Short mmCIF file of N, CA and C in Angstrom, two decimals:
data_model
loop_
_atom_site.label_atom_id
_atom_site.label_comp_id
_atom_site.label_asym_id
_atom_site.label_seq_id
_atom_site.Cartn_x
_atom_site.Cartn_y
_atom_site.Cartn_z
N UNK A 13 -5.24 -6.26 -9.14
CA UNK A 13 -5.01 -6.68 -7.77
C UNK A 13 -3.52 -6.56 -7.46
N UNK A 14 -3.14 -6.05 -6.07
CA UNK A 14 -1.61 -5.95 -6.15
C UNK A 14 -1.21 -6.98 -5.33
N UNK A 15 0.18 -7.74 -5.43
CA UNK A 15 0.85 -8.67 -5.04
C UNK A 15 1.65 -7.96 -3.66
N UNK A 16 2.09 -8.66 -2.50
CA UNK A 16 2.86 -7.88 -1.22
C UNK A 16 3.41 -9.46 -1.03
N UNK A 17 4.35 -9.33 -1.20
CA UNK A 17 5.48 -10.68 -0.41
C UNK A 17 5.93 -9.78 1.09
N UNK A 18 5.96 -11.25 1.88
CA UNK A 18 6.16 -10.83 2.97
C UNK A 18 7.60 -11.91 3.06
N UNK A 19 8.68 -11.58 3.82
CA UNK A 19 9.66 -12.65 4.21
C UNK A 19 10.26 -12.09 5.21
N UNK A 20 10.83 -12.88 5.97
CA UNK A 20 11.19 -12.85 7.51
C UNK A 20 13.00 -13.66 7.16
N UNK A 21 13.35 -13.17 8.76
CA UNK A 21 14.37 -14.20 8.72
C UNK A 21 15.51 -14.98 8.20
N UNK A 22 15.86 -13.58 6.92
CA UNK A 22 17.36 -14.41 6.66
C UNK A 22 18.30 -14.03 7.07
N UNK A 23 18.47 -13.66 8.41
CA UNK A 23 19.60 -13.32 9.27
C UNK A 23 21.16 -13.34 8.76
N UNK A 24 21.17 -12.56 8.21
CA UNK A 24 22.63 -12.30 7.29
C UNK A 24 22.79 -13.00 6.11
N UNK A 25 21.93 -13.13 5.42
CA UNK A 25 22.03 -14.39 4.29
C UNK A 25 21.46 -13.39 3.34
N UNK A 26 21.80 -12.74 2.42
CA UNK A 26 21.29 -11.98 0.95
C UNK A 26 20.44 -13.07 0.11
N UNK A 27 21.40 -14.25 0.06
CA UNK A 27 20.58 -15.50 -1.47
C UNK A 27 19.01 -15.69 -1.03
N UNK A 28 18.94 -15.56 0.70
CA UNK A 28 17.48 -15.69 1.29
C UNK A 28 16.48 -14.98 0.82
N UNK A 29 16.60 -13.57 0.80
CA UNK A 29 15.94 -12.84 0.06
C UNK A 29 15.78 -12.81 -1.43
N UNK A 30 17.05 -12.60 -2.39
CA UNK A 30 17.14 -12.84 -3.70
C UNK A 30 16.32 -13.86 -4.26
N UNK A 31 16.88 -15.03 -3.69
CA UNK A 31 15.61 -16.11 -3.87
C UNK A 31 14.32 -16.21 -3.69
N UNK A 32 14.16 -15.12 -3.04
CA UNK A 32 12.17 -15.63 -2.38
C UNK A 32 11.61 -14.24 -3.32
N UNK A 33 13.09 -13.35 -3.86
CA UNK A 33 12.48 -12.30 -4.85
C UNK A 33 12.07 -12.83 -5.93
N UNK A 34 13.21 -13.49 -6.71
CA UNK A 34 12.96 -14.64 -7.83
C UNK A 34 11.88 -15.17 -7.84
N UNK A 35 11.34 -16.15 -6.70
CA UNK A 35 9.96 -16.71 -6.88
C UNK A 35 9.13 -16.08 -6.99
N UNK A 36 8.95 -14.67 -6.45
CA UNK A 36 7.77 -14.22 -6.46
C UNK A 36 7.59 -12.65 -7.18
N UNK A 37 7.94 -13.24 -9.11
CA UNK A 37 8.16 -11.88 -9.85
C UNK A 37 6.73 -11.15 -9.79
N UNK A 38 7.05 -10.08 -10.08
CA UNK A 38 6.17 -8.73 -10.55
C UNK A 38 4.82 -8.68 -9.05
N UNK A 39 5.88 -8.54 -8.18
CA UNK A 39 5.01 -7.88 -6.84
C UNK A 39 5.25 -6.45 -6.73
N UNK A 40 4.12 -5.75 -6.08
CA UNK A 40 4.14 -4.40 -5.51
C UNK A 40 4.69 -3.78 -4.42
N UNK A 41 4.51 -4.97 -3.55
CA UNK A 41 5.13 -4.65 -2.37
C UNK A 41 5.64 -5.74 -1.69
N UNK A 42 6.26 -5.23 -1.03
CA UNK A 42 7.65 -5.85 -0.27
C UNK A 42 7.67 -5.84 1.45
N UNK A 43 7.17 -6.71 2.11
CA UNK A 43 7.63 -6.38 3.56
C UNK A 43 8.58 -7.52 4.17
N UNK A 44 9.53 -7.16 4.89
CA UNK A 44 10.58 -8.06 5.53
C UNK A 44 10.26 -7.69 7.10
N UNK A 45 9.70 -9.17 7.49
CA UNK A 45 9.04 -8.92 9.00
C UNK A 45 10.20 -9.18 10.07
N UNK A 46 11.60 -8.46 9.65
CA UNK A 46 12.40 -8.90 10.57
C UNK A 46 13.18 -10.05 10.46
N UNK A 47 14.27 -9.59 11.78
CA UNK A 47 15.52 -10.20 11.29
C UNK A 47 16.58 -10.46 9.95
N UNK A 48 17.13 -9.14 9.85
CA UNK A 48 18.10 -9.37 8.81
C UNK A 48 20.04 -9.58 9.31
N UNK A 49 19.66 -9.23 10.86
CA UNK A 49 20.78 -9.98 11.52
C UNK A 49 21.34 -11.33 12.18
N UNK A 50 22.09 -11.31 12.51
CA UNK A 50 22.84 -12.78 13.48
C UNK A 50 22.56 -13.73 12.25
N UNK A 51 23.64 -15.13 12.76
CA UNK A 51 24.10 -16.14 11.64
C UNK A 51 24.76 -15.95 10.70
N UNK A 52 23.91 -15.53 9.62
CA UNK A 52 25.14 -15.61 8.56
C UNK A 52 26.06 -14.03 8.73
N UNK A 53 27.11 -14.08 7.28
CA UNK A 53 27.90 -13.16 7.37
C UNK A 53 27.79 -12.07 6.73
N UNK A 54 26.49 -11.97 5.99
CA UNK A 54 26.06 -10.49 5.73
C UNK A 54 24.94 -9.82 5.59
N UNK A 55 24.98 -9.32 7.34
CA UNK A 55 23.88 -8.31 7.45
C UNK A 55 23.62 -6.69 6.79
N UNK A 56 25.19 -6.38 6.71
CA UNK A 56 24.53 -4.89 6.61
C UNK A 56 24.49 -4.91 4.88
N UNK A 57 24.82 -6.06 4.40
CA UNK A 57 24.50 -6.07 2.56
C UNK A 57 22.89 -6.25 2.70
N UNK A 58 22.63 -7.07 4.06
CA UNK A 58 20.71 -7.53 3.56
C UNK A 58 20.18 -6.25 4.06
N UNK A 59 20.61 -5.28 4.54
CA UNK A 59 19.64 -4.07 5.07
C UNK A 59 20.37 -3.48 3.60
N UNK A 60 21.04 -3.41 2.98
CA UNK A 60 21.42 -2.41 1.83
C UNK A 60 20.40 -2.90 0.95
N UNK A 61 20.49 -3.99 0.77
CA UNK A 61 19.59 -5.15 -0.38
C UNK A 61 17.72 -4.15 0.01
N UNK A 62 17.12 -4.61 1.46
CA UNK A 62 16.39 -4.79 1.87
C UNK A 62 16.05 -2.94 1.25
N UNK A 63 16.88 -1.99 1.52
CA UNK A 63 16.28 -0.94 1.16
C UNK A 63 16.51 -0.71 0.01
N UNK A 64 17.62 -1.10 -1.05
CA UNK A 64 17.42 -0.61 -2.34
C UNK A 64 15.89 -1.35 -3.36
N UNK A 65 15.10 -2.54 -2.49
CA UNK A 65 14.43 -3.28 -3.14
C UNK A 65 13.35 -2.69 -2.52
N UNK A 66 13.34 -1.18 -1.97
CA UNK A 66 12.36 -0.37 -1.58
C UNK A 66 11.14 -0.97 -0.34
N UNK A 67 11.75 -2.32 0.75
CA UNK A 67 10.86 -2.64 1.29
C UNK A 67 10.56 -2.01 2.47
N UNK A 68 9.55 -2.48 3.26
CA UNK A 68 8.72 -2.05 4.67
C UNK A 68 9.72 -2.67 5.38
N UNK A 69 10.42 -2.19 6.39
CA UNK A 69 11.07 -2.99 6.83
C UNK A 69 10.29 -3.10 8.66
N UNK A 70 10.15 -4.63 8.80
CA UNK A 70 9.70 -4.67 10.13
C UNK A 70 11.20 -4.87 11.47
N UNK A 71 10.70 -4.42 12.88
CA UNK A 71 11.68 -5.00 13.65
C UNK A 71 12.14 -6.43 13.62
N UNK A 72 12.91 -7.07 13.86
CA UNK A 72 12.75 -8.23 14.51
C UNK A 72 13.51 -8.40 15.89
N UNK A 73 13.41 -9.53 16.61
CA UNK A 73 13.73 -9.01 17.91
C UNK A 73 15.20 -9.34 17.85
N UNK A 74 16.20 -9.55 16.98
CA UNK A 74 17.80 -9.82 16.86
C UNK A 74 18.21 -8.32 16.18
N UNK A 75 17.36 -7.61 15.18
CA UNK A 75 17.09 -6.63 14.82
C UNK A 75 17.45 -5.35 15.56
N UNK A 76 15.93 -5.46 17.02
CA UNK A 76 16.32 -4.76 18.05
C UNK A 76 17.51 -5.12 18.84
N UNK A 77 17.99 -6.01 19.34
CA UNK A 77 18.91 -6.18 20.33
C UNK A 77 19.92 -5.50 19.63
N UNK A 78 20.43 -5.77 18.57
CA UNK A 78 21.35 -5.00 18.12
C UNK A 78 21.24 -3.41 18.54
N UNK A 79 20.37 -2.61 18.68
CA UNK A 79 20.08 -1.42 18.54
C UNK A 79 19.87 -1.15 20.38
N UNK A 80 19.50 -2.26 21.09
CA UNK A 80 19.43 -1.91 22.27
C UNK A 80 20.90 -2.37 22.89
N UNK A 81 21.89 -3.02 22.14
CA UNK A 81 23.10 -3.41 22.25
C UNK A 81 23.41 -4.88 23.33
N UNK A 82 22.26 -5.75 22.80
CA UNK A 82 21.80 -6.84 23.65
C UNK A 82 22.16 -8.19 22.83
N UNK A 83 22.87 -8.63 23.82
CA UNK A 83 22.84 -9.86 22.73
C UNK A 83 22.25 -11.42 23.29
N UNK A 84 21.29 -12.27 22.11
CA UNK A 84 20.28 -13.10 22.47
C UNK A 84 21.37 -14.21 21.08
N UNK A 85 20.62 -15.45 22.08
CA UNK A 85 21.14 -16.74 21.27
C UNK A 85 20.37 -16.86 19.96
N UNK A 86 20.79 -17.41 18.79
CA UNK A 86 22.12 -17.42 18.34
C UNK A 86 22.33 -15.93 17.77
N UNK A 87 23.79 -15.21 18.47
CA UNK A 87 24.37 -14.26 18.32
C UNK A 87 25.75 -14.39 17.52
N UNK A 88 25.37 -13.52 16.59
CA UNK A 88 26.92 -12.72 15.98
C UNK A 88 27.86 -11.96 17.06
N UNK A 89 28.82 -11.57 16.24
CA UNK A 89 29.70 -10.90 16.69
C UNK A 89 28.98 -9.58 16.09
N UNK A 90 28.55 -8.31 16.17
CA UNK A 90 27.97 -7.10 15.63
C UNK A 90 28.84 -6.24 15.83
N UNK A 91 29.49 -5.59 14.32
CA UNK A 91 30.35 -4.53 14.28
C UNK A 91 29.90 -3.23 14.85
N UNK A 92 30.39 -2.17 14.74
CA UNK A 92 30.16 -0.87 15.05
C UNK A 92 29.41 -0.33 13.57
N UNK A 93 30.30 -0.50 12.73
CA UNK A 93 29.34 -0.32 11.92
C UNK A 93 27.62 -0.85 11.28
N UNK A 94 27.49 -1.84 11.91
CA UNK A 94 26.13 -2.40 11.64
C UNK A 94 25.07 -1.99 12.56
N UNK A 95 25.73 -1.61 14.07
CA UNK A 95 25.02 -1.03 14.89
C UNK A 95 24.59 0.68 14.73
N UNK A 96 25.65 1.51 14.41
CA UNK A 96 25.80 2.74 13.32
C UNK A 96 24.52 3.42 12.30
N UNK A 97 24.55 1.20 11.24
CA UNK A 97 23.24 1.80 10.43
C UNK A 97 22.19 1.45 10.86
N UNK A 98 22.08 0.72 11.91
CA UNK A 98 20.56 0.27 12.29
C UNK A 98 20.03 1.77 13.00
N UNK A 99 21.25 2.13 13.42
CA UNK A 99 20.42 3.43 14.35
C UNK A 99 20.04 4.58 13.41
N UNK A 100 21.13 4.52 12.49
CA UNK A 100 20.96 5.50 11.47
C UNK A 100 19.72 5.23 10.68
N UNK A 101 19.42 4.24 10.46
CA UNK A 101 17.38 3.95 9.62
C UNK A 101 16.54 3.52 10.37
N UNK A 102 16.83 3.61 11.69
CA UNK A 102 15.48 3.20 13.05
C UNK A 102 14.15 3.80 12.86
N UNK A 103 14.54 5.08 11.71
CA UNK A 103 12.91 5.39 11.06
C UNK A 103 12.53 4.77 10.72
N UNK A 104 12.99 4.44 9.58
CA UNK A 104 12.35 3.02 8.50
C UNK A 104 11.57 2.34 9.13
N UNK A 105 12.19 1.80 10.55
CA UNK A 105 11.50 0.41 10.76
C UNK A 105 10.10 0.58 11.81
N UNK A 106 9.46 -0.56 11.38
CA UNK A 106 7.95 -0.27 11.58
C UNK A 106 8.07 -1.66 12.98
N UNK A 107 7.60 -1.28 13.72
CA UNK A 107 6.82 -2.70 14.45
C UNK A 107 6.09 -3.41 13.59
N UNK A 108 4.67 -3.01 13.03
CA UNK A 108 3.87 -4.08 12.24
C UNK A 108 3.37 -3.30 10.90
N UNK A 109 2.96 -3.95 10.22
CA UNK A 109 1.92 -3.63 9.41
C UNK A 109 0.91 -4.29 8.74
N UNK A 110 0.02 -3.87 7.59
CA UNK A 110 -1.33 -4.25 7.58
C UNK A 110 -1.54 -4.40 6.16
N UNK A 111 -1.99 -5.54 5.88
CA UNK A 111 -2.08 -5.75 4.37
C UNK A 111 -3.65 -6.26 4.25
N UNK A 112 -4.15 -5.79 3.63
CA UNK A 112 -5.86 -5.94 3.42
C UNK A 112 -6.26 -6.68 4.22
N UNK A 113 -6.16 -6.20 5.75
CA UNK A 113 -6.75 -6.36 7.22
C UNK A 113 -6.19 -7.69 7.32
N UNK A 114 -4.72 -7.86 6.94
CA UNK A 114 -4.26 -8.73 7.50
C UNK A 114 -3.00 -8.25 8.12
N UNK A 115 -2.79 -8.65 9.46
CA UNK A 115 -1.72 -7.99 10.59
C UNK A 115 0.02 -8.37 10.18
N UNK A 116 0.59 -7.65 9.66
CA UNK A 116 1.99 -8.69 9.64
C UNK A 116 3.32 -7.84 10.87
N UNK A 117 3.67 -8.83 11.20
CA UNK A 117 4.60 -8.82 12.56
C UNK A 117 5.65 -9.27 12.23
N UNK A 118 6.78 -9.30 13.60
CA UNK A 118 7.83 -10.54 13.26
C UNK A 118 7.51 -11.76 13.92
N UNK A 119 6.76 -11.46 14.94
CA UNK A 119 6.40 -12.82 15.64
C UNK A 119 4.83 -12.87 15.84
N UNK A 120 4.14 -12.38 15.84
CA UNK A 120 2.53 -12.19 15.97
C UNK A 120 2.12 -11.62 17.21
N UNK A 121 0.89 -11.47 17.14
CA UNK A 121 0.11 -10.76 18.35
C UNK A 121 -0.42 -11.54 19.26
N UNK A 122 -0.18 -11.75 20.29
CA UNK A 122 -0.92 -12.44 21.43
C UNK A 122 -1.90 -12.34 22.18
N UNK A 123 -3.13 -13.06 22.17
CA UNK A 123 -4.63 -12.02 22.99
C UNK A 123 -4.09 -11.23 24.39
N UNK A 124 -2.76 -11.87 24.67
CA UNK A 124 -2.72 -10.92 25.96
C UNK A 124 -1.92 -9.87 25.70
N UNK A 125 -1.03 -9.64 24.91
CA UNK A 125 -0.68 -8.06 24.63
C UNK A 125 -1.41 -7.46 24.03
N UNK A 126 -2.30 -8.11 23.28
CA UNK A 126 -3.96 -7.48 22.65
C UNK A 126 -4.45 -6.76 23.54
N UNK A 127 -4.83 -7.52 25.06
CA UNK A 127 -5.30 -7.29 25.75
C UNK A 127 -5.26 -5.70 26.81
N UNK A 128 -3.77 -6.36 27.02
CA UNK A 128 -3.07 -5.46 27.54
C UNK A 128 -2.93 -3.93 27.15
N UNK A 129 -2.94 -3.85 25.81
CA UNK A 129 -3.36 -1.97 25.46
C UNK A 129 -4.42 -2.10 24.74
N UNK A 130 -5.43 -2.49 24.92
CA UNK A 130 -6.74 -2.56 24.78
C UNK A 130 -7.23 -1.96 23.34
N UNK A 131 -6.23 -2.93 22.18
CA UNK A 131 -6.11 -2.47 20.80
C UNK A 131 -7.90 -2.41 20.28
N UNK A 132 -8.46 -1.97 19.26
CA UNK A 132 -9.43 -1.83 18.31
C UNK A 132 -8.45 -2.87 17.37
N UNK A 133 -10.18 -3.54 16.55
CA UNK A 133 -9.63 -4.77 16.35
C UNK A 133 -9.72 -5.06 14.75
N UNK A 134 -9.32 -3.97 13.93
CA UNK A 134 -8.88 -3.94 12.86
C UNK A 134 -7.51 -4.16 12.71
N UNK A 135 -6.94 -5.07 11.33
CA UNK A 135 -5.15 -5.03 11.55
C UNK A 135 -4.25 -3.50 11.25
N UNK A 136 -5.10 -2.52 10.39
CA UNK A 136 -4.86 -1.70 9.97
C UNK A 136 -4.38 -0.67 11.47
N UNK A 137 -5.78 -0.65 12.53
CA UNK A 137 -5.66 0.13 13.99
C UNK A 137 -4.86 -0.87 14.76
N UNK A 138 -4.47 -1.80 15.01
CA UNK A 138 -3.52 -2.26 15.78
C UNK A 138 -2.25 -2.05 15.00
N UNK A 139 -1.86 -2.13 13.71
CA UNK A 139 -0.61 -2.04 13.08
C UNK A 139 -0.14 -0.31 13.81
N UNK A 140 -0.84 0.64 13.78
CA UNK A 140 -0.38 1.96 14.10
C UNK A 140 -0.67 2.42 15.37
N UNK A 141 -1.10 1.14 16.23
CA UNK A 141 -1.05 1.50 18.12
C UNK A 141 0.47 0.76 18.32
N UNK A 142 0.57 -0.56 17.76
CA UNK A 142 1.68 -0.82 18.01
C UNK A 142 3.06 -0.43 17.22
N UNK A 143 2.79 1.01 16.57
CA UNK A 143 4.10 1.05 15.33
C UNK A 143 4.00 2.61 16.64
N UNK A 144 2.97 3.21 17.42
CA UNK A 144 2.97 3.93 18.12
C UNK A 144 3.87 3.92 19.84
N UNK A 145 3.88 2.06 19.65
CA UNK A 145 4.27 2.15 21.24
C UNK A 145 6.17 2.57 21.21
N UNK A 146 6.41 2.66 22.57
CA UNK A 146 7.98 2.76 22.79
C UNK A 146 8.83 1.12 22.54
N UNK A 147 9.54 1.39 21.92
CA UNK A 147 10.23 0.04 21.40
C UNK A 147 10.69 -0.88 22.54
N UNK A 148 10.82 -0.50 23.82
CA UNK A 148 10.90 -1.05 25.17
C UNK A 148 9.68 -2.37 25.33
N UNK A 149 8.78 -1.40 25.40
CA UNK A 149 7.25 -2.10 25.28
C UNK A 149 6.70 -3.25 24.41
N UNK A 150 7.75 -3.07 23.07
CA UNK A 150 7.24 -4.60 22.23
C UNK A 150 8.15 -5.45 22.27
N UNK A 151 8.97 -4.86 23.18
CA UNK A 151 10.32 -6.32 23.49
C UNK A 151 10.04 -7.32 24.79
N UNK A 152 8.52 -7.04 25.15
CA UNK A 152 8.07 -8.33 26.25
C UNK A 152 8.26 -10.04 25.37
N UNK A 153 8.08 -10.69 26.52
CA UNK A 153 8.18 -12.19 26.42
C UNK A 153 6.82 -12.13 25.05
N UNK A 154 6.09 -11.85 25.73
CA UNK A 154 4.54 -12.18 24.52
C UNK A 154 4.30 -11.06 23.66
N UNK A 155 5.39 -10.33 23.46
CA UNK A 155 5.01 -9.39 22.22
C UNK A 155 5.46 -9.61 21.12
N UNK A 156 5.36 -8.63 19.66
CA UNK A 156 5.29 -8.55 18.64
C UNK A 156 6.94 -9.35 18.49
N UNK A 157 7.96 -9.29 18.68
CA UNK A 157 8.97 -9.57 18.38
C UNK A 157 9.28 -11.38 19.34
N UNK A 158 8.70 -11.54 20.07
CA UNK A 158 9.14 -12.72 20.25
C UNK A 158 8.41 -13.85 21.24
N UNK A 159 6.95 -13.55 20.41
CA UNK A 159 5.68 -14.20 21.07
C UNK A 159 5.89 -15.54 20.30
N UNK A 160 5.61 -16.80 21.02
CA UNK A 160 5.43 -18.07 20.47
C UNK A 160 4.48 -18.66 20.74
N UNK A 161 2.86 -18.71 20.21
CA UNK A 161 1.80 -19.23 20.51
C UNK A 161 2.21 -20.77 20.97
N UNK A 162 1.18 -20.27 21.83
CA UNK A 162 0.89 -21.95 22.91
C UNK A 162 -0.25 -22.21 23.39
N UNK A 163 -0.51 -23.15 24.36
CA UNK A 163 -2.15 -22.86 25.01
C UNK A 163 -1.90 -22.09 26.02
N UNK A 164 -0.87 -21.51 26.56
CA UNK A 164 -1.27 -20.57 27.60
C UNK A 164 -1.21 -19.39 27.25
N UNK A 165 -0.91 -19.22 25.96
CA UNK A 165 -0.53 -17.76 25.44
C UNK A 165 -1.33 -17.66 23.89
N UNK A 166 -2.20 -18.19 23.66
CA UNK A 166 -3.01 -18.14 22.57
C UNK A 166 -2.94 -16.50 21.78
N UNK A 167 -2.69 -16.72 20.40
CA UNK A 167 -2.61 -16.04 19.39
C UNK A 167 -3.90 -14.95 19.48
N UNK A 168 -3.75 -13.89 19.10
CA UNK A 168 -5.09 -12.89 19.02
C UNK A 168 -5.68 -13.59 17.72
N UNK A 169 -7.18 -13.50 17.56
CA UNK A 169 -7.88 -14.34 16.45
C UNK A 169 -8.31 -13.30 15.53
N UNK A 170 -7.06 -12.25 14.77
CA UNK A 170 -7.34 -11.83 13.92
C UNK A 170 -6.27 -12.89 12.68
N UNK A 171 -6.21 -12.28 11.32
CA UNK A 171 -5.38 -12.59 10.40
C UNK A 171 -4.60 -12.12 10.58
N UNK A 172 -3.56 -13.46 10.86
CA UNK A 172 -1.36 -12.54 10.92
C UNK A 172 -1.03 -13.37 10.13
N UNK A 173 0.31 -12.38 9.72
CA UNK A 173 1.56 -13.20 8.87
C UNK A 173 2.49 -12.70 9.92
N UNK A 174 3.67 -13.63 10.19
CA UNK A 174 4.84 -13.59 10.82
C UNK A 174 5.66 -14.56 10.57
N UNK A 175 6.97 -13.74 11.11
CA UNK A 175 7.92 -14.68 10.56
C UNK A 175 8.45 -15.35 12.10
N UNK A 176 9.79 -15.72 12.57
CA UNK A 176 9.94 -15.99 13.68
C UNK A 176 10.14 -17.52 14.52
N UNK A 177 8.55 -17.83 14.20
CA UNK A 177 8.17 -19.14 14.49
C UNK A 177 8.67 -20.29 13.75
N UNK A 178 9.29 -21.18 13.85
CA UNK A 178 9.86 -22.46 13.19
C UNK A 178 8.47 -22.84 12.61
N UNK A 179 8.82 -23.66 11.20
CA UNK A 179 7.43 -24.45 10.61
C UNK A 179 7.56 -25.88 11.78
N UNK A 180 6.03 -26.14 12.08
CA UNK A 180 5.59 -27.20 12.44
C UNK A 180 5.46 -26.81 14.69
N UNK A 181 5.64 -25.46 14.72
CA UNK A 181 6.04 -24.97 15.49
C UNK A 181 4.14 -24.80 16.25
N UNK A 182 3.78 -24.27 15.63
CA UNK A 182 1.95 -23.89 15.74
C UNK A 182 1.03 -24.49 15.23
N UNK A 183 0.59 -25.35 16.62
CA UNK A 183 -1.14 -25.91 16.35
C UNK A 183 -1.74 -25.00 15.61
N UNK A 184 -3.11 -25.71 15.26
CA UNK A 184 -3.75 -24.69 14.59
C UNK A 184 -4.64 -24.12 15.20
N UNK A 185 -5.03 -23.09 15.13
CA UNK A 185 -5.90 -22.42 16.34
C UNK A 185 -7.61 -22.54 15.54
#
């Protein structure tokens, strides 16, 4: 059986990752659902880190702003050079992906952007409609990068992992 750690969110912090590598020896795969910018003081070591440790790397929406040259609270100061390599590996990065039909994001899927491009409802076919759309398109209020389930905005009722959301943040659906 193969092991996939997923981690989100250590916005310039390397020990964030190192540490959650440590806990979780002899995995296969690796996905970082975003945000390896803003806060702390070293981002472009966690995208060096993030690719020499061969992972999936997802957007996140501090991620993108950097790349759309936008800046959202809480913001760094973003060199030229950090903006440089994000553009320079914008291949790499995936909107979502799919781990044994489970959806992983940076922030999750919402039944109404579900809705809205009228995904097929495997995580595997939504991971590659939305790794398909224009990066414009998943930077809405209720999309992949910075959806926060609520009751007016209820979660799509497949299996997600995301990062994003504060713990204690989401009822349970």
């Amino acid at each position: 059986m193969s092991k996939t750690v997923v981690i989100a969110d250590c916005h310039g912090r390397t020990d964030l990752i190192t540490n959650a590598i440590k806990d979780c020896p002899d995995y296969d795969r690796l996905i970082f659902a975003g945000d390896f910018v803003d806060i702390g003081p070293e981002p472009e070591q966690c995208l060096e880190l993030l690719l020499d440790l061969n992972a999936r790397i997802l957007w996140g929406n501090h991620d993108l702003a950097v790349l759309f040259g936008e800046r959202i609270h809480p913001s760094s100061w973003h060199s030229q050079y950090l903006t440089s390599m994000i553009a320079d590996y914008q291949d790499l990065f995936k909107v979502a992906d799919n781990v044994d039909d489970v959806l992983v994001t940076h922030a999750g899927l919402s039944q109404a952007f579900w809705r809205e491009y009228n995904f097929l409802e495997s995580a595997r076919c939504i991971a590659k409609k939305l790794n398909s759309l224009h990066l414009r398109e998943v930077w809405k209020p209720y999309g992949p990068l910075w959806y926060r389930p609520n009751t007016d905005l209820p979660p799509h009722l497949i299996k997600q992992v995301c990062g994003h959301t504060p713990p204690g943040y989401i009822s349970k659906y």
